[in-house]
Short mmCIF file of C-alpha atoms in Angstrom, two decimals:
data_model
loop_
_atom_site.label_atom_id
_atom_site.label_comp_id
_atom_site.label_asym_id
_atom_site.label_seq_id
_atom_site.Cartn_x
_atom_site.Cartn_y
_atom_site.Cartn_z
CA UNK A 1 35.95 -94.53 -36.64
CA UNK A 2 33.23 -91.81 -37.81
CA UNK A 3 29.63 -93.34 -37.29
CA UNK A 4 27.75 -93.42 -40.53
CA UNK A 5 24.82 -91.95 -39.14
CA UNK A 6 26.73 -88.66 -38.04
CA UNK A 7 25.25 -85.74 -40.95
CA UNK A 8 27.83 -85.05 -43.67
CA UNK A 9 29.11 -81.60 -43.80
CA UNK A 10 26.96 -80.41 -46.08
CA UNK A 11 23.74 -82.15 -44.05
CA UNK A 12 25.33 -80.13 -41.47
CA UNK A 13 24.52 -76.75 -42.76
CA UNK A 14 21.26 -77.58 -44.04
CA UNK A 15 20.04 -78.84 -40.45
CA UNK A 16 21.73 -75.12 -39.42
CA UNK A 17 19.23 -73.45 -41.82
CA UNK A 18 16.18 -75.66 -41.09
CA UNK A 19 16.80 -75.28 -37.33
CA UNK A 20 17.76 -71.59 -37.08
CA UNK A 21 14.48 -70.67 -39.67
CA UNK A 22 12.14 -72.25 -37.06
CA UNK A 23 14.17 -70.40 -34.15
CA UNK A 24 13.77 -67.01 -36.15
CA UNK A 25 9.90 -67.66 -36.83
CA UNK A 26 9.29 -69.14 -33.24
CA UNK A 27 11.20 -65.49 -32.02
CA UNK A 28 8.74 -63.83 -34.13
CA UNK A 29 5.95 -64.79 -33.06
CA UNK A 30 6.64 -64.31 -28.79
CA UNK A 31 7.81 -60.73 -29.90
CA UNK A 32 5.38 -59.91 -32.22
CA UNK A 33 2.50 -61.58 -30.17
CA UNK A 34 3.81 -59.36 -26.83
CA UNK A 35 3.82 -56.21 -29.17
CA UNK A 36 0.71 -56.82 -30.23
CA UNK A 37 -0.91 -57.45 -27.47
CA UNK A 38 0.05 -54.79 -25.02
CA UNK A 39 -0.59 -52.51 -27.92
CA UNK A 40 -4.34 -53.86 -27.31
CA UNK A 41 -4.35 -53.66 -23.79
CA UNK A 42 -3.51 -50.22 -23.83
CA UNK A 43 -6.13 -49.65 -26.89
CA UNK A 44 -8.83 -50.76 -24.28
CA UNK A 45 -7.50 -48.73 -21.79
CA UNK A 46 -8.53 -45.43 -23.69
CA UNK A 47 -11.43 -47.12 -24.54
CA UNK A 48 -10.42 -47.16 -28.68
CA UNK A 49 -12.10 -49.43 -31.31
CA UNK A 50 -10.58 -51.26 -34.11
CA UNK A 51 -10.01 -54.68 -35.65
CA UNK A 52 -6.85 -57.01 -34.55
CA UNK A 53 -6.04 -59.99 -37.51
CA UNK A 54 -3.19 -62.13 -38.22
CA UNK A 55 -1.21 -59.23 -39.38
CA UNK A 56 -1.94 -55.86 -37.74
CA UNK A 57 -4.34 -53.54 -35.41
CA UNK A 58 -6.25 -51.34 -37.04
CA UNK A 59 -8.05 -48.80 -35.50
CA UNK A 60 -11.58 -47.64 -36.54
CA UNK A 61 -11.97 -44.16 -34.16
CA UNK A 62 -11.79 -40.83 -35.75
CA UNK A 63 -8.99 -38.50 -35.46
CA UNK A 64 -10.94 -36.70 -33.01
CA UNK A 65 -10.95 -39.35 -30.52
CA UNK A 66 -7.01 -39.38 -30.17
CA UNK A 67 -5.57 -37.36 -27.77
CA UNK A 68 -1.66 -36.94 -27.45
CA UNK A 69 -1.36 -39.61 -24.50
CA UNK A 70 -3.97 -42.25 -26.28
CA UNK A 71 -1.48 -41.88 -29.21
CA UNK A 72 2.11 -41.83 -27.16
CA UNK A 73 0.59 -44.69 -24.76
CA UNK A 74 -1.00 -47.40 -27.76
CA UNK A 75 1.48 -46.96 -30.09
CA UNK A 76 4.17 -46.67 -27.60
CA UNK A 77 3.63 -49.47 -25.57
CA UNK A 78 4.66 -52.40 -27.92
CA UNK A 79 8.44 -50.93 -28.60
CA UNK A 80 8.77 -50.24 -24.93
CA UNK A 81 7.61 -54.20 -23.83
CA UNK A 82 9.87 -55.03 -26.72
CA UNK A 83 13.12 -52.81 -25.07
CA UNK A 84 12.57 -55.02 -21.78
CA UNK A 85 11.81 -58.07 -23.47
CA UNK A 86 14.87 -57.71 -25.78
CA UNK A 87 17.15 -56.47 -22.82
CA UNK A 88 16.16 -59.28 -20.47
CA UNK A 89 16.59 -62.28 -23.36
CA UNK A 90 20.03 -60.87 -24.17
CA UNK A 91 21.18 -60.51 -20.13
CA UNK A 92 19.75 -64.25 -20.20
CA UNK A 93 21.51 -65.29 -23.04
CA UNK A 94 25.02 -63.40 -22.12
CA UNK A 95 25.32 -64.25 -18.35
CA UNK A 96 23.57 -67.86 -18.20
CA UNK A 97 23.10 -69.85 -21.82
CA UNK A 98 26.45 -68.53 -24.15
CA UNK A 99 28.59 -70.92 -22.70
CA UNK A 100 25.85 -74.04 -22.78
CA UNK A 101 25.26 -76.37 -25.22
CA UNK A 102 21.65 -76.62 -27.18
CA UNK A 103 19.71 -73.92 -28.87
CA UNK A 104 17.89 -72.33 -26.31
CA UNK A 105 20.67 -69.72 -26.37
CA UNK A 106 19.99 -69.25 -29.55
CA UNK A 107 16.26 -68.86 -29.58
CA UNK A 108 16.71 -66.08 -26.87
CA UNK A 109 19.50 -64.29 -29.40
CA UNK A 110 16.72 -63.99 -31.57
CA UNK A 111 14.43 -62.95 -29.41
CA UNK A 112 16.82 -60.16 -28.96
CA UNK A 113 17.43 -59.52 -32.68
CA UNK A 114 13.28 -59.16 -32.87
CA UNK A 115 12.62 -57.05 -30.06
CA UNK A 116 15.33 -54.32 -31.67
CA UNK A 117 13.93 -54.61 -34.89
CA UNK A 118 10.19 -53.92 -33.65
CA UNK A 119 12.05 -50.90 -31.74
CA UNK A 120 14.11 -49.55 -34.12
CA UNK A 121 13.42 -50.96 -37.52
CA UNK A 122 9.92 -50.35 -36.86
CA UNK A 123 10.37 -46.23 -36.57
CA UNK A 124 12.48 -46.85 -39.83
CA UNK A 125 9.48 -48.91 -41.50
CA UNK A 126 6.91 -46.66 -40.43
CA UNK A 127 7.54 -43.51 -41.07
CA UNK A 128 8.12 -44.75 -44.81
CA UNK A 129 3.65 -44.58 -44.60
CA UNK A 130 2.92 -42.72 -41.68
CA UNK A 131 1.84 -45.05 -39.69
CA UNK A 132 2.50 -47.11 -36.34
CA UNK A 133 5.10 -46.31 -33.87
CA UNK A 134 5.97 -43.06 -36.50
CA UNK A 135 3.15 -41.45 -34.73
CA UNK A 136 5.43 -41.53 -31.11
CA UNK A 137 7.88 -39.59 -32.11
CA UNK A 138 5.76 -37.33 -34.07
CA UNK A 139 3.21 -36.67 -31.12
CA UNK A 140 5.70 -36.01 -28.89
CA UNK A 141 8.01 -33.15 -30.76
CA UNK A 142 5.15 -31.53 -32.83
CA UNK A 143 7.92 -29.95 -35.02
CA UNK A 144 7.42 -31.14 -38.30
CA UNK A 145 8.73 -34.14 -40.87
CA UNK A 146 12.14 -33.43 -41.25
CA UNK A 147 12.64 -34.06 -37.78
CA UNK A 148 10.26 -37.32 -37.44
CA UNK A 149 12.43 -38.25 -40.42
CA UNK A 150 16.01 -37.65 -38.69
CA UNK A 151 14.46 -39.75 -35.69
CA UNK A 152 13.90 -42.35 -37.97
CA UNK A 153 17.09 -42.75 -39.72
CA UNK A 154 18.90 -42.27 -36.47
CA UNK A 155 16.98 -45.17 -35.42
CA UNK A 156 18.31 -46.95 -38.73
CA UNK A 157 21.32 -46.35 -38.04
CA UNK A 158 21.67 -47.59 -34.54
CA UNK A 159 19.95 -50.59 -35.65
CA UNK A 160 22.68 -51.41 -38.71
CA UNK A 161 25.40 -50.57 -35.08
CA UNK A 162 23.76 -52.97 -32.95
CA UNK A 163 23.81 -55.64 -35.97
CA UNK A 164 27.95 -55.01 -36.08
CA UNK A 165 28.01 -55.40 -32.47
CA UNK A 166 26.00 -58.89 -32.57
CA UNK A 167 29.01 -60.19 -34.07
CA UNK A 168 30.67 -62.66 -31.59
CA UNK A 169 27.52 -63.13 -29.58
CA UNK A 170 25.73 -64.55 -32.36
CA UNK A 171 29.14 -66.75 -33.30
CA UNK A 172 29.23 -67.51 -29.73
CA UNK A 173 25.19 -69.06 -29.62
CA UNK A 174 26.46 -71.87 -32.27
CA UNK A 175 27.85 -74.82 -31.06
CA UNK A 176 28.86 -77.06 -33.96
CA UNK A 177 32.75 -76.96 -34.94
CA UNK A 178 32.18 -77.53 -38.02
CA UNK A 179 30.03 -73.98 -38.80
CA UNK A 180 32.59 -72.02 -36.65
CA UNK A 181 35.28 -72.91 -38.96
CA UNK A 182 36.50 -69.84 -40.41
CA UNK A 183 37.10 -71.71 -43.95
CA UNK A 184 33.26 -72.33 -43.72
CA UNK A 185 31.67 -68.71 -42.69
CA UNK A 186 30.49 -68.28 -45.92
CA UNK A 187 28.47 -71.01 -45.63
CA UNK A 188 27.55 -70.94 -42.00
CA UNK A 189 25.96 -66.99 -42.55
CA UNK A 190 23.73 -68.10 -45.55
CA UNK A 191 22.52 -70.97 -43.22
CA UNK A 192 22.23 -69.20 -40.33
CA UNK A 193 21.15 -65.51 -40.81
CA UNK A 194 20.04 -65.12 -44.59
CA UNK A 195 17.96 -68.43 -44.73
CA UNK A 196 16.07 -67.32 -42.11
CA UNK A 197 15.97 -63.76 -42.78
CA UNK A 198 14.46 -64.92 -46.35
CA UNK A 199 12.53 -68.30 -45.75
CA UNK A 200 11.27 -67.64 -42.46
CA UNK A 201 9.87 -63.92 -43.73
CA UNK A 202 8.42 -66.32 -46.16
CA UNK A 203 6.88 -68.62 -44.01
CA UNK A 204 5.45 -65.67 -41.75
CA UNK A 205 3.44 -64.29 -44.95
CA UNK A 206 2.13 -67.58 -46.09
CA UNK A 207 0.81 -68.02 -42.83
CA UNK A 208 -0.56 -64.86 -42.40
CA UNK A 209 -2.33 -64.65 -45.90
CA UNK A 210 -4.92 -63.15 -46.62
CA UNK A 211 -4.45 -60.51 -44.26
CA UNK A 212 -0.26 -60.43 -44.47
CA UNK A 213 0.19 -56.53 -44.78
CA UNK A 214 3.02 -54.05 -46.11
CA UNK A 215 3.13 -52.43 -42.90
CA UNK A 216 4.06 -56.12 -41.42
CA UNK A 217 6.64 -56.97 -44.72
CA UNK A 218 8.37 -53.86 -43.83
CA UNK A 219 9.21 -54.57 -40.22
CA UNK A 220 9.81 -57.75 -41.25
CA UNK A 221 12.74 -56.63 -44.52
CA UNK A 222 13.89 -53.76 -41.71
CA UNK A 223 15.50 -56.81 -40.10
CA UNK A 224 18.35 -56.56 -42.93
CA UNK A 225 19.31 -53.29 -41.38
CA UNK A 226 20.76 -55.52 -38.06
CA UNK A 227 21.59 -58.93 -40.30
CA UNK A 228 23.72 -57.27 -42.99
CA UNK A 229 26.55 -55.56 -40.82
CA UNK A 230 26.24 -59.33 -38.56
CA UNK A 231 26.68 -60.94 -41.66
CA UNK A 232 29.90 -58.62 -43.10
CA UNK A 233 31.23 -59.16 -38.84
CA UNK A 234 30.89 -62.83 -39.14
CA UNK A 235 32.79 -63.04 -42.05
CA UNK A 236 35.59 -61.15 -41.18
CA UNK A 237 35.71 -62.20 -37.41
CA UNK A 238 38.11 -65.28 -36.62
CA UNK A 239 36.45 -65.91 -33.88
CA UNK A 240 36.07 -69.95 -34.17
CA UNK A 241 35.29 -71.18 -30.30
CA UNK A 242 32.17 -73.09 -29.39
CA UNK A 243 30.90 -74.58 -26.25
CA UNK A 244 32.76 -78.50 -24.66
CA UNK A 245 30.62 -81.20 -25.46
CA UNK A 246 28.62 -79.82 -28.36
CA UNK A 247 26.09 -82.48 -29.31
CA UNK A 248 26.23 -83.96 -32.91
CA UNK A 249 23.58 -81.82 -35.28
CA UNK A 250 20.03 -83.01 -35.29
CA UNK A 251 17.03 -81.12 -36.72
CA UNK A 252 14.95 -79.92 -33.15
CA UNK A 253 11.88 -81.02 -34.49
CA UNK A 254 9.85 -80.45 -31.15
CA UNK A 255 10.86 -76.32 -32.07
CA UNK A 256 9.83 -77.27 -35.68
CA UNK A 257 6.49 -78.41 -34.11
CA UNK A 258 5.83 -75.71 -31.43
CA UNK A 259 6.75 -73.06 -34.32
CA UNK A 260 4.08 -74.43 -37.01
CA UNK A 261 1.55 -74.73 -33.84
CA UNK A 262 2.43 -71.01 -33.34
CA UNK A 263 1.62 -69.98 -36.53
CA UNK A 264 -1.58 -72.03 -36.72
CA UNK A 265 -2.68 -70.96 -33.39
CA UNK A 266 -2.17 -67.47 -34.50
CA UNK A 267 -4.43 -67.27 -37.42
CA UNK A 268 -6.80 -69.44 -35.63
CA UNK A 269 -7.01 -67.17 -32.89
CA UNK A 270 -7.26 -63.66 -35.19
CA UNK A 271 -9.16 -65.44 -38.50
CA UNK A 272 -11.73 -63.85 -38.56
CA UNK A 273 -10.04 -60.50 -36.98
CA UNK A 274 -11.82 -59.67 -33.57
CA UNK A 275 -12.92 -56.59 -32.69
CA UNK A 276 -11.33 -54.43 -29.77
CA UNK A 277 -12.57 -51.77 -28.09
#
């Protein structure tokens, strides 16, 4: 007999959505927070002033007062903590949580997912202004735009390869039969990689405002460059396994909590933005 309390299929994907938006904003933040603050840490090291809010660093010292290794180190420093970070969650995920019920595995997928995008989407994003970890590449070959530019769309690129090659890890991280039917991909990619794409880059503003910036909204739409090619690999792939036992789907409303104390904690912490320096 089916219990009437067990979700419909339809409840089913909505819980997906709800549950895998708070996993992509709870990612968010640990990456973004790490980022950020080694970028500071290594901003105090050379002894450089600026302002840190909800939504960026910006830096108050004259051009002057860079040097090339101030400029490599501080704006260098985030992607780099990001490459181990993102390395380390995926090694975690891959040799110790894929084949375990639950959604830590799932949370450290996206941690993943982040940490690339803060590498590689971010060189994308920022050399569309000028700005952020554009200056790394820029400081360190001194030869001009055109090839700060080819840096950056190489870095695009790799970024829309490494979303391809997500595929059957990130089919792997879900657990519930019913989303890993291939009949119901469709479905299971708008609840599980667009909705949170789109409501949790949503979320991440209105939490941020007033000080949610362009530079942040374009890391945060360089994301597409990985989700799109998952997306078009999830559909396609017949990959349909999950995990024995898989427990029944329930909204994780402790990760709902911890997420929304995040967020608040966040702007708390930066509202007014402290100086640095």
């Amino acid at each position: 007999m089916t219990d009437s309390r067990s979700p419909t299929d339809s409840q089913k994907f909505l819980i997906a959505a709800l549950n895998s938006t708070v996993i992509y904003v709870l990612a968010y933040y640990i990456v973004w927070g790490l980022h950020q603050g080694a970028k500071v840490a290594m901003s105090k090291r050379y002894l450089l002033q600026g302002n840190w809010d909800p939504s960026r660093i910006i830096f108050t010292v004259a051009d002057r007062e860079w040097s090339q290794h101030s400029v490599i180190a501080t704006y260098g420093i985030g992607p780099m903590v990001c490459l181990v970070v993102g390395f380390g969650a995926f090694w975690w995920y891959w040799k110790r949580e894929r084949a375990r019920p639950g959604l830590f595995k799932l949370l450290l997928l996206w941690i993943a997912f982040h940490a690339c995008n803060s590498i590689l989407g971010s060189l994308l994003a920022d050399s569309l202004r000028q700005e952020g970890f554009w200056y790394v590449p820029d400081w360190i070959m001194r030869v001009g735009n055109g090839a700060d530019t080819a840096v950056a769309l190489l870095g695009g690129i790799v970024q829309l390869g490494v979303g391809r090659l997500a595929t059957v890890p990130f089919l792997q991280a879900h657990d519930s039969h019913t989303l890993m039917q291939f009949k119901n991909r469709r479905r299971m990619v708008l609840s599980t990689l667009m909705a949170p794409w789109v409501l949790g880059g949503i979320f991440i503003a209105l939490a941020k405002q007033p000080y949610f910036s362009i530079h942040e909204f374009l890391h945060l739409l360089m994301m597409g460059l990985l989700l799109f090619p998952l997306i078009l690999g999830c559909i396609s792939d017949s990959f349909d396994l999950t995990v024995q036992g898989a427990q029944p789907s329930h909204v994780a409303w402790g990760l709902v909590l911890v997420a929304v104390v995040a967020a608040a904690a966040w702007w708390w912490a930066l509202s007014p933005p402290i100086a640095i320096g």
